[in-house]
PDB file of C-alpha atoms in Angstrom:
ATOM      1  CA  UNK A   1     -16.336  16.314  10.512  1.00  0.00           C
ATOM      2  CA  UNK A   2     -12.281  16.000  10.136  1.00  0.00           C
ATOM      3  CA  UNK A   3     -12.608  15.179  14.004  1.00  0.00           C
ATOM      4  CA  UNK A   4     -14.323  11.839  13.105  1.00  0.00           C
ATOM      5  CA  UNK A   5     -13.070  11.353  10.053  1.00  0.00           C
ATOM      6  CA  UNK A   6      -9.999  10.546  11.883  1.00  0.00           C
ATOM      7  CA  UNK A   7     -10.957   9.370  14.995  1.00  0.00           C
ATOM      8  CA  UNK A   8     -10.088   5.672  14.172  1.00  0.00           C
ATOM      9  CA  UNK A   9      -6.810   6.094  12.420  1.00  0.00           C
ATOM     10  CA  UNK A  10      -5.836   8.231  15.190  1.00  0.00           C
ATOM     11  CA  UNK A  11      -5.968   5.313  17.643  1.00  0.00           C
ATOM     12  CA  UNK A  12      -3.161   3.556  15.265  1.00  0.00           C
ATOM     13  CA  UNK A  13       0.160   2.661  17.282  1.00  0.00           C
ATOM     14  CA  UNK A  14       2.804   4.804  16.056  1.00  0.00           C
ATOM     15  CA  UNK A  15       5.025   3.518  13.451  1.00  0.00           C
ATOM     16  CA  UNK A  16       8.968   4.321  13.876  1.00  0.00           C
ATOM     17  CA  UNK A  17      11.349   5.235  11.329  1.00  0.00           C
ATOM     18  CA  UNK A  18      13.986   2.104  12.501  1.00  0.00           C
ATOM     19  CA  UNK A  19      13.055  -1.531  13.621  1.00  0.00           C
ATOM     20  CA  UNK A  20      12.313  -4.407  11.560  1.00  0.00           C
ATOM     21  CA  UNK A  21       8.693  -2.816  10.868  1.00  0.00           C
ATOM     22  CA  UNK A  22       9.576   0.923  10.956  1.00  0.00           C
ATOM     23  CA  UNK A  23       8.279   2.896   8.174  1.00  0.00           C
ATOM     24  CA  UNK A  24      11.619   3.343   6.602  1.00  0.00           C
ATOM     25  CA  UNK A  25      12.671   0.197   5.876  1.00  0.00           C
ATOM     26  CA  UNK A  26       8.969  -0.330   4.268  1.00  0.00           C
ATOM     27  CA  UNK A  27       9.852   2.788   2.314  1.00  0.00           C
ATOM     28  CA  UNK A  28      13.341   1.892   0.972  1.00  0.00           C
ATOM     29  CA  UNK A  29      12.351  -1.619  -0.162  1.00  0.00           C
ATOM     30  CA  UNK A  30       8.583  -0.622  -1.736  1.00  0.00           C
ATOM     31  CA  UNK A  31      10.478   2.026  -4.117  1.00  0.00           C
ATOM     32  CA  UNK A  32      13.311  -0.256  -4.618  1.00  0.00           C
ATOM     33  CA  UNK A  33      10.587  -2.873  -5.592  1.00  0.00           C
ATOM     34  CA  UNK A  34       8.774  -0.682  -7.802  1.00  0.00           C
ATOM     35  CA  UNK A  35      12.320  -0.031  -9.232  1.00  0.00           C
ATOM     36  CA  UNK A  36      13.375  -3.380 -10.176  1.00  0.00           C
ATOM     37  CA  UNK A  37       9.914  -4.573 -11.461  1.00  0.00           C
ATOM     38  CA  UNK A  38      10.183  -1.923 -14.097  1.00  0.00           C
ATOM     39  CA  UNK A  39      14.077  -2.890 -15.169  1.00  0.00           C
ATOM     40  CA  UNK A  40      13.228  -6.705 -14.658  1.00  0.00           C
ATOM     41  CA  UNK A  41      10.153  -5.999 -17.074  1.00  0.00           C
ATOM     42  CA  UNK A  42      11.753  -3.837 -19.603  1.00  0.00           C
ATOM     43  CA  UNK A  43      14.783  -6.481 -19.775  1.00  0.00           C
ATOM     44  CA  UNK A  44      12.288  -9.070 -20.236  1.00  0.00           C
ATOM     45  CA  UNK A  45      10.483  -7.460 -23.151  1.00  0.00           C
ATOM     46  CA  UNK A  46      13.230  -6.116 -25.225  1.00  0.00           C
ATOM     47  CA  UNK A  47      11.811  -4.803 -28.112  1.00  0.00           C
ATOM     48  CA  UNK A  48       8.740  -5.120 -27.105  1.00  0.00           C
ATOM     49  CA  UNK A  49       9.351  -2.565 -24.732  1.00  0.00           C
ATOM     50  CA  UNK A  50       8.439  -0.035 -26.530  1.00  0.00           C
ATOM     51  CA  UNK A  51       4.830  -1.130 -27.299  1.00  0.00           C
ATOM     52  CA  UNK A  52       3.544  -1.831 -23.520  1.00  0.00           C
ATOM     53  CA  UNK A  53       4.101   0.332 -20.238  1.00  0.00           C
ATOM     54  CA  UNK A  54       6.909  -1.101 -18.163  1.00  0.00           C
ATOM     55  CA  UNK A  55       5.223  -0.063 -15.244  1.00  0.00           C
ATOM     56  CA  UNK A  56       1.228  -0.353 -13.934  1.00  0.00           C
ATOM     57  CA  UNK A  57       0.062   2.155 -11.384  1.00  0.00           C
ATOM     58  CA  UNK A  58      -1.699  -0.401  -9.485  1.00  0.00           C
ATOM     59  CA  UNK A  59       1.872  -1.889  -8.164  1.00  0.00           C
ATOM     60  CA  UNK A  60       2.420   0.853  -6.370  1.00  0.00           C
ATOM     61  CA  UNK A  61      -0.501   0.139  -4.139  1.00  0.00           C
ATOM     62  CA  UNK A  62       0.713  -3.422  -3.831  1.00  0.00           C
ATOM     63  CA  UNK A  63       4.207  -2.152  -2.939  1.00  0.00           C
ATOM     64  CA  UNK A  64       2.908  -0.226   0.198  1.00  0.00           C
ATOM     65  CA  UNK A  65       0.857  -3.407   1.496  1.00  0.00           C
ATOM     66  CA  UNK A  66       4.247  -5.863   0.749  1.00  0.00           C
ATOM     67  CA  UNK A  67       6.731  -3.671   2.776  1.00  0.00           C
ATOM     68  CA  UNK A  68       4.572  -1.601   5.089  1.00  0.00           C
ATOM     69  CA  UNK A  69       1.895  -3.959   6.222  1.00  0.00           C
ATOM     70  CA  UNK A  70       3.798  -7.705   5.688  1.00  0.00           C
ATOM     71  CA  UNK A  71       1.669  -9.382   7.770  1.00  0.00           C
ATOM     72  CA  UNK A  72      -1.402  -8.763   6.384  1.00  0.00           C
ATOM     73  CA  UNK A  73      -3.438 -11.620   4.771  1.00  0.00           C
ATOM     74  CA  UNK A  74      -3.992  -9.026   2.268  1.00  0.00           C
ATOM     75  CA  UNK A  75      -0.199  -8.484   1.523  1.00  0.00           C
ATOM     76  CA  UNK A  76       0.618 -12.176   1.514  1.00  0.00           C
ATOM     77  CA  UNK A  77       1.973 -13.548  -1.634  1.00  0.00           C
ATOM     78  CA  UNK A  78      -0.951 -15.433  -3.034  1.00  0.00           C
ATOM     79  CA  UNK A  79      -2.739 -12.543  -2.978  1.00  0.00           C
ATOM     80  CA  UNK A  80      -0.142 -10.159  -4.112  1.00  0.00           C
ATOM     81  CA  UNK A  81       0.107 -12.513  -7.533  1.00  0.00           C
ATOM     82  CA  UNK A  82      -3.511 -13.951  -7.822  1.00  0.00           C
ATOM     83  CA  UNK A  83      -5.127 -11.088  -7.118  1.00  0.00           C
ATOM     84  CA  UNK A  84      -3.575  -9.177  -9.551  1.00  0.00           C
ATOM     85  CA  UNK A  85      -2.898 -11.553 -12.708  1.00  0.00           C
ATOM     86  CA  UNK A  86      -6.777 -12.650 -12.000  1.00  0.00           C
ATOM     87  CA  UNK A  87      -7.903  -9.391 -11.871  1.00  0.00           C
ATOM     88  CA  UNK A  88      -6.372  -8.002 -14.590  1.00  0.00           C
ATOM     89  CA  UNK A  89      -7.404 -10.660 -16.605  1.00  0.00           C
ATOM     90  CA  UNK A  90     -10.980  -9.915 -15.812  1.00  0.00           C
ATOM     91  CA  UNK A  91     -10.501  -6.261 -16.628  1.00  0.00           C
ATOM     92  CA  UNK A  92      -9.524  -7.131 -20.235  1.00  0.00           C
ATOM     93  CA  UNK A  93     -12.234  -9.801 -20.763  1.00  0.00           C
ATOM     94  CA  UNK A  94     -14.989  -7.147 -19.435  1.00  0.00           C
ATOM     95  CA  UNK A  95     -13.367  -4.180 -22.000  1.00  0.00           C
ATOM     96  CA  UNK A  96     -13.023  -6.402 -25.012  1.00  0.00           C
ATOM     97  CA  UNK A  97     -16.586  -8.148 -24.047  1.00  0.00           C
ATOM     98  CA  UNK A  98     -18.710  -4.715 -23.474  1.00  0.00           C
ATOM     99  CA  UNK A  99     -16.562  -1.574 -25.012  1.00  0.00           C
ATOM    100  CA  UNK A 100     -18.078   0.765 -23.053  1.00  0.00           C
ATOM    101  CA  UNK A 101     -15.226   2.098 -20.380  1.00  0.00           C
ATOM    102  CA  UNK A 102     -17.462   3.440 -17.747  1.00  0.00           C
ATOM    103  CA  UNK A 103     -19.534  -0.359 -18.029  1.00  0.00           C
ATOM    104  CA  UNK A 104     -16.953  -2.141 -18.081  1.00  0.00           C
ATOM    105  CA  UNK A 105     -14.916  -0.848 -15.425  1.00  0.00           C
ATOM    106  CA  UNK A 106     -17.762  -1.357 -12.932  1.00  0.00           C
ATOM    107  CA  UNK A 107     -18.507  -4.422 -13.503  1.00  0.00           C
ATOM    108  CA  UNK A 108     -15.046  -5.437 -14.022  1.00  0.00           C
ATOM    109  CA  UNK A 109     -14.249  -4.409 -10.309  1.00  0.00           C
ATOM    110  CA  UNK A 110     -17.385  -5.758  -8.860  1.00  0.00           C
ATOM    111  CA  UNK A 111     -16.114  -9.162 -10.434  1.00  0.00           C
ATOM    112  CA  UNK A 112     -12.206  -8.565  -9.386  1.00  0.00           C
ATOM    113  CA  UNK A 113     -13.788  -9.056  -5.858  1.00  0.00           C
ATOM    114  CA  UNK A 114     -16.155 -11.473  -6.135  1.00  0.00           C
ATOM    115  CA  UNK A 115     -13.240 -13.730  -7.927  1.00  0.00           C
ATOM    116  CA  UNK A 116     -10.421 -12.874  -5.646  1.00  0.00           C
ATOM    117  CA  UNK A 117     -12.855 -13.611  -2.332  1.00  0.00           C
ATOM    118  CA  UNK A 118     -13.699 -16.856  -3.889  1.00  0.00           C
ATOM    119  CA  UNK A 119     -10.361 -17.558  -4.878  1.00  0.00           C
ATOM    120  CA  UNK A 120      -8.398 -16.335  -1.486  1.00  0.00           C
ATOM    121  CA  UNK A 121      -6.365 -13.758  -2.693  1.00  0.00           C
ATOM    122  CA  UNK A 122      -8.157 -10.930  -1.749  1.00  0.00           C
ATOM    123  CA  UNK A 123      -5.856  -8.074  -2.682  1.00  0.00           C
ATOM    124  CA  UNK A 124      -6.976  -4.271  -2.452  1.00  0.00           C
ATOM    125  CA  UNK A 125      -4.545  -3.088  -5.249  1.00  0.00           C
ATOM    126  CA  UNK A 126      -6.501  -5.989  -8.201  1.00  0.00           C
ATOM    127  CA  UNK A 127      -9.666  -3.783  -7.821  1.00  0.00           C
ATOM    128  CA  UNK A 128      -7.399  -1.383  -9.404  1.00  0.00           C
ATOM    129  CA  UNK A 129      -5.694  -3.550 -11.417  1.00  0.00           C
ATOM    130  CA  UNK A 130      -9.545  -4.732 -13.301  1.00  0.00           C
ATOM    131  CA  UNK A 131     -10.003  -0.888 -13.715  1.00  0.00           C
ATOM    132  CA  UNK A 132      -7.003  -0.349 -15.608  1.00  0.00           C
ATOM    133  CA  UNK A 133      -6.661  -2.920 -17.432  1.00  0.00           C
ATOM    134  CA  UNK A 134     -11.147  -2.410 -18.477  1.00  0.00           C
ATOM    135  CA  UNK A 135     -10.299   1.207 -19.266  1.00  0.00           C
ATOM    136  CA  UNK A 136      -7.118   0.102 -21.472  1.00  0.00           C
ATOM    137  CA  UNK A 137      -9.217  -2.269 -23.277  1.00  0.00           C
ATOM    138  CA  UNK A 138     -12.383  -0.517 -24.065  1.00  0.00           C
ATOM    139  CA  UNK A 139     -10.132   2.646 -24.481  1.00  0.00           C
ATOM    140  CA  UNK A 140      -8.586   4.196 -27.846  1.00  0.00           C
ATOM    141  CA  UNK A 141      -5.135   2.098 -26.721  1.00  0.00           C
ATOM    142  CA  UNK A 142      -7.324  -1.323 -27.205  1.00  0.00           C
ATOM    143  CA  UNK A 143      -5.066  -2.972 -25.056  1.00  0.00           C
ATOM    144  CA  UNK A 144      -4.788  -6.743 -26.037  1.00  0.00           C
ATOM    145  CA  UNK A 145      -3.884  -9.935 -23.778  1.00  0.00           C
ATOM    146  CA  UNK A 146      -0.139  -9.299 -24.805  1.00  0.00           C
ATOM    147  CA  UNK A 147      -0.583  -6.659 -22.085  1.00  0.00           C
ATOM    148  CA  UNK A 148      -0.642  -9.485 -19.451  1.00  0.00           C
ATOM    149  CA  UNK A 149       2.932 -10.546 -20.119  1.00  0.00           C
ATOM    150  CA  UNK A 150       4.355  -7.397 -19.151  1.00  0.00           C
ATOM    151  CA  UNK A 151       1.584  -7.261 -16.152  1.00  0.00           C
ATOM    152  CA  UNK A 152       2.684 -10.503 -15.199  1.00  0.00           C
ATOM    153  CA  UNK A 153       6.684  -9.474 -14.805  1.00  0.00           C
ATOM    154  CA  UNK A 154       5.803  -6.579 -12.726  1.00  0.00           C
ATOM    155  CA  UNK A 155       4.058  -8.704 -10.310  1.00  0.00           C
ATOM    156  CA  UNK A 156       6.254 -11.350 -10.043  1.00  0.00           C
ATOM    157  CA  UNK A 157       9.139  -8.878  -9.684  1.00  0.00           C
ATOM    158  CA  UNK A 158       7.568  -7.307  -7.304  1.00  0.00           C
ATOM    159  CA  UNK A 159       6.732 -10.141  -5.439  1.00  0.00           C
ATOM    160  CA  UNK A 160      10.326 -11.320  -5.272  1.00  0.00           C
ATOM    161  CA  UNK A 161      11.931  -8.149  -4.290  1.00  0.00           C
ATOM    162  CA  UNK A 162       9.123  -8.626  -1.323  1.00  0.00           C
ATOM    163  CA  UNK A 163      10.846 -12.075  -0.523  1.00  0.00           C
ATOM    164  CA  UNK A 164      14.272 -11.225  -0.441  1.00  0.00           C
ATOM    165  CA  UNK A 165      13.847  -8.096   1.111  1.00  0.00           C
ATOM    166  CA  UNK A 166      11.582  -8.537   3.676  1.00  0.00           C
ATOM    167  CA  UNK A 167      13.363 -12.129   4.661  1.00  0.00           C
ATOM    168  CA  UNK A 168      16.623 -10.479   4.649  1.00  0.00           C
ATOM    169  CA  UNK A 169      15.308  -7.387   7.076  1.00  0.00           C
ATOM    170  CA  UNK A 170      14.019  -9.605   9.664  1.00  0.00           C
ATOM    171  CA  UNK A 171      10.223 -10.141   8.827  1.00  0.00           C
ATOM    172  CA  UNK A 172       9.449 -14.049   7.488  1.00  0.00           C
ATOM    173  CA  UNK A 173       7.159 -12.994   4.717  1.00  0.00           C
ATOM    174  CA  UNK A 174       5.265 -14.789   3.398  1.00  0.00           C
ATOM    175  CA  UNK A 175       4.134 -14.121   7.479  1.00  0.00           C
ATOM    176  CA  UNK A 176       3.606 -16.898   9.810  1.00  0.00           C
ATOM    177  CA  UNK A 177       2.107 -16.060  12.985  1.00  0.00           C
ATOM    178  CA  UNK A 178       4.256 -16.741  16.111  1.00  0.00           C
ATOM    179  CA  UNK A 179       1.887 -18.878  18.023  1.00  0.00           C
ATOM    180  CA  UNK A 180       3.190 -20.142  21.647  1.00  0.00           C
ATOM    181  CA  UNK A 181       3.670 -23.940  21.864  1.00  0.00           C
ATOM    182  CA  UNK A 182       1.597 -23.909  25.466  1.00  0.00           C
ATOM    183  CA  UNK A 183      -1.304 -21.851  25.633  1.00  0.00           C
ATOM    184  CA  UNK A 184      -1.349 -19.265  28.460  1.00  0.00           C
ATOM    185  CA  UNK A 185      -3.466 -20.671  31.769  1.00  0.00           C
ATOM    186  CA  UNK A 186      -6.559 -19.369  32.315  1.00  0.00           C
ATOM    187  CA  UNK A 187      -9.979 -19.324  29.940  1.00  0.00           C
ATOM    188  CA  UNK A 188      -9.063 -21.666  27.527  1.00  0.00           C
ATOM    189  CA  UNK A 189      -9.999 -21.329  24.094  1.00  0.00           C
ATOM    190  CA  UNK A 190      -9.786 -22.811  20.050  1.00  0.00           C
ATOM    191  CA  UNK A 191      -9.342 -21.565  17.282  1.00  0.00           C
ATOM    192  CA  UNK A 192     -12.717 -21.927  16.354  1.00  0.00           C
ATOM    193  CA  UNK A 193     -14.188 -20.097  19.328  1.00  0.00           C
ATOM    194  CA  UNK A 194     -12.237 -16.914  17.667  1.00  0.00           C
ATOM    195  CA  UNK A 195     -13.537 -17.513  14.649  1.00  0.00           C
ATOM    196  CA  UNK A 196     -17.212 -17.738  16.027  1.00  0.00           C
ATOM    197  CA  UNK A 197     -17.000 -14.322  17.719  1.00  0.00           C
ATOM    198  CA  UNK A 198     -15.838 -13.415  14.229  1.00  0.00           C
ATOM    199  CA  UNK A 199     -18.764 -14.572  12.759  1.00  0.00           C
ATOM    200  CA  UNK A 200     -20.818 -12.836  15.473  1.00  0.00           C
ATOM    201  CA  UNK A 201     -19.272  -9.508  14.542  1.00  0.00           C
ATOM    202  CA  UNK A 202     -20.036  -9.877  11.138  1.00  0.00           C
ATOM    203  CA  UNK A 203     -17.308  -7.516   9.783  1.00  0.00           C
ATOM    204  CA  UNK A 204     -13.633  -8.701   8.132  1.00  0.00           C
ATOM    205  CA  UNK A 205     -10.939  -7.975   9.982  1.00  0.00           C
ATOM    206  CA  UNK A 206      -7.468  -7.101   8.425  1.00  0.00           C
ATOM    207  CA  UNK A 207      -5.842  -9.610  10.584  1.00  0.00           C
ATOM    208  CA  UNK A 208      -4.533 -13.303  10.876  1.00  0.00           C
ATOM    209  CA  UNK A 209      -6.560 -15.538  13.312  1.00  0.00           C
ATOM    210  CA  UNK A 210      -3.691 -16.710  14.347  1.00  0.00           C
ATOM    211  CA  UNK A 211      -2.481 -13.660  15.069  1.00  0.00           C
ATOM    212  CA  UNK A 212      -4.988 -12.824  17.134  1.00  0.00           C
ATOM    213  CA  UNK A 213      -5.042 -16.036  19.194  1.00  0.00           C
ATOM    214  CA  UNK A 214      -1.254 -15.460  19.819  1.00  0.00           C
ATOM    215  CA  UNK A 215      -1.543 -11.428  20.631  1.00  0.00           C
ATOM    216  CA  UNK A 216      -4.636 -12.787  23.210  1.00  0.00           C
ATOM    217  CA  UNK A 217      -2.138 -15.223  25.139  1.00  0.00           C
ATOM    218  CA  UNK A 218       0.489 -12.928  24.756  1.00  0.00           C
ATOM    219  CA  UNK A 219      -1.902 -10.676  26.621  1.00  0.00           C
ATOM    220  CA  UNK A 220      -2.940 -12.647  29.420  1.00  0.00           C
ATOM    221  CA  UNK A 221       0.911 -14.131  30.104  1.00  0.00           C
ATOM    222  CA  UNK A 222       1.439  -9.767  30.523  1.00  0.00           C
ATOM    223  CA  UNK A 223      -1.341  -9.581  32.943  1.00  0.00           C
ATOM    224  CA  UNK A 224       0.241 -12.617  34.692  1.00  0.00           C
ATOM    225  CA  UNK A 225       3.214 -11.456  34.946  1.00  0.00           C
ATOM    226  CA  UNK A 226       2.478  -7.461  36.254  1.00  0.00           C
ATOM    227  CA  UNK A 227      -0.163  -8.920  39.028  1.00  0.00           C
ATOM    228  CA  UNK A 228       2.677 -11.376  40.115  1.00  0.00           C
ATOM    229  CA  UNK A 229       4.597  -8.050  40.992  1.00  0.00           C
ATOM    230  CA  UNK A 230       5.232  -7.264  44.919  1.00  0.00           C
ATOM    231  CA  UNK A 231       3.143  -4.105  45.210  1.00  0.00           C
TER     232      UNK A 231
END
């Protein structure tokens, strides 16, 4: 059983601590995120403070997509703000609306995905973001919408610390795929043939299709290159 539950994530490429992607640069700059979206919101609110949390356990999440994972359509910064401000918001309309935690927190999730699917900005961190914010609602706390304004300076704190940081440590976020200017010789292909055989698969892939059209001619100029060798 453990052998198959990790018989996928065992395939992963190993991550490095250095580099521009190594796991502790992500590390340093998601707690120092985390870190100055609960100063930035606690400045903001003043005396306020004291009536809201500074901080929401579903940034957290959002932190380790931004700075481990930057170039992942789900870590992008449309996501990283719609999907949580629209989820949240959806989390207290389905509290206030039913008042039953358990009820509402279902059906606030199943809606956080539906929304944020329709709306691009798929982000896995909202589902949890419409949970808390259901449960806070329907709860003994009765969270109002006041609660958005301090849910609303975490994100966009967060978001900006992702900006600066990642910019400044040598990954363009938000990402933009580094496509060549001449496509590699040999099968030639379009966009839209990728996105066919994505269709044919059926399944979503974490992944840019750009990205993959670049890592495939990438690919082929490799192959190029080693049978080109003298053997």
């Amino acid at each position: 059983m453990f052998e198959f539950l990790i018989s996928r994530s065992a395939s992963l490429l190993p991550q490095g601590a250095g580099g521009h992607l190594g796991w502790f640069r992500g590390a340093i700059g998601g707690g120092l995120a985390i870190a100055v979206a609960g100063l930035v919101t606690m400045l903001l609110l003043g005396s306020n403070a004291a009536g809201f949390p500074v901080l929401y356990a579903p940034m957290g999440a959002s932190a380790v997509l931004v700075f481990a994972v930057p170039a992942s359509p789900l870590a992008q910064p449309w996501s990283v703000i719609g999907g949580n401000l629209l989820s949240a918001c959806i989390g207290l309309a389905m509290g206030h609306a039913l008042g039953m935690p358990v009820l509402a927190g279902g059906l606030a999730v199943g809606a956080a995905i539906a929304a944020m699917s329709f709306a691009r900005c798929l982000h896995p961190p909202g589902g949890a973001c419409a949970l808390l914010c259901a449960l806070g609602a329907s709860g003994a706390e009765a969270w109002g919408w006041p609660i958005m304004l301090a849910i609303m300076f975490n994100v966009f704190a967060l978001a900006g610390t992702g900006w600066l940081y990642n910019n400044l440590t040598g990954h363009n976020w938000p990402h933009r795929p580094v496509v060549p200017t001449a496509p590699a010789a040999g099968l030639r292909h379009t966009r839209e043939d990728i996105e066919a055989v994505l269709a044919d698969w059926d399944e979503v892939l974490d992944i840019d299709v750009d990205d993959l059209d670049a890592i495939y001619q990438a690919l082929q100029r490799r192959v190029r290159a080693r049978n080109k060798r003298p053997r």
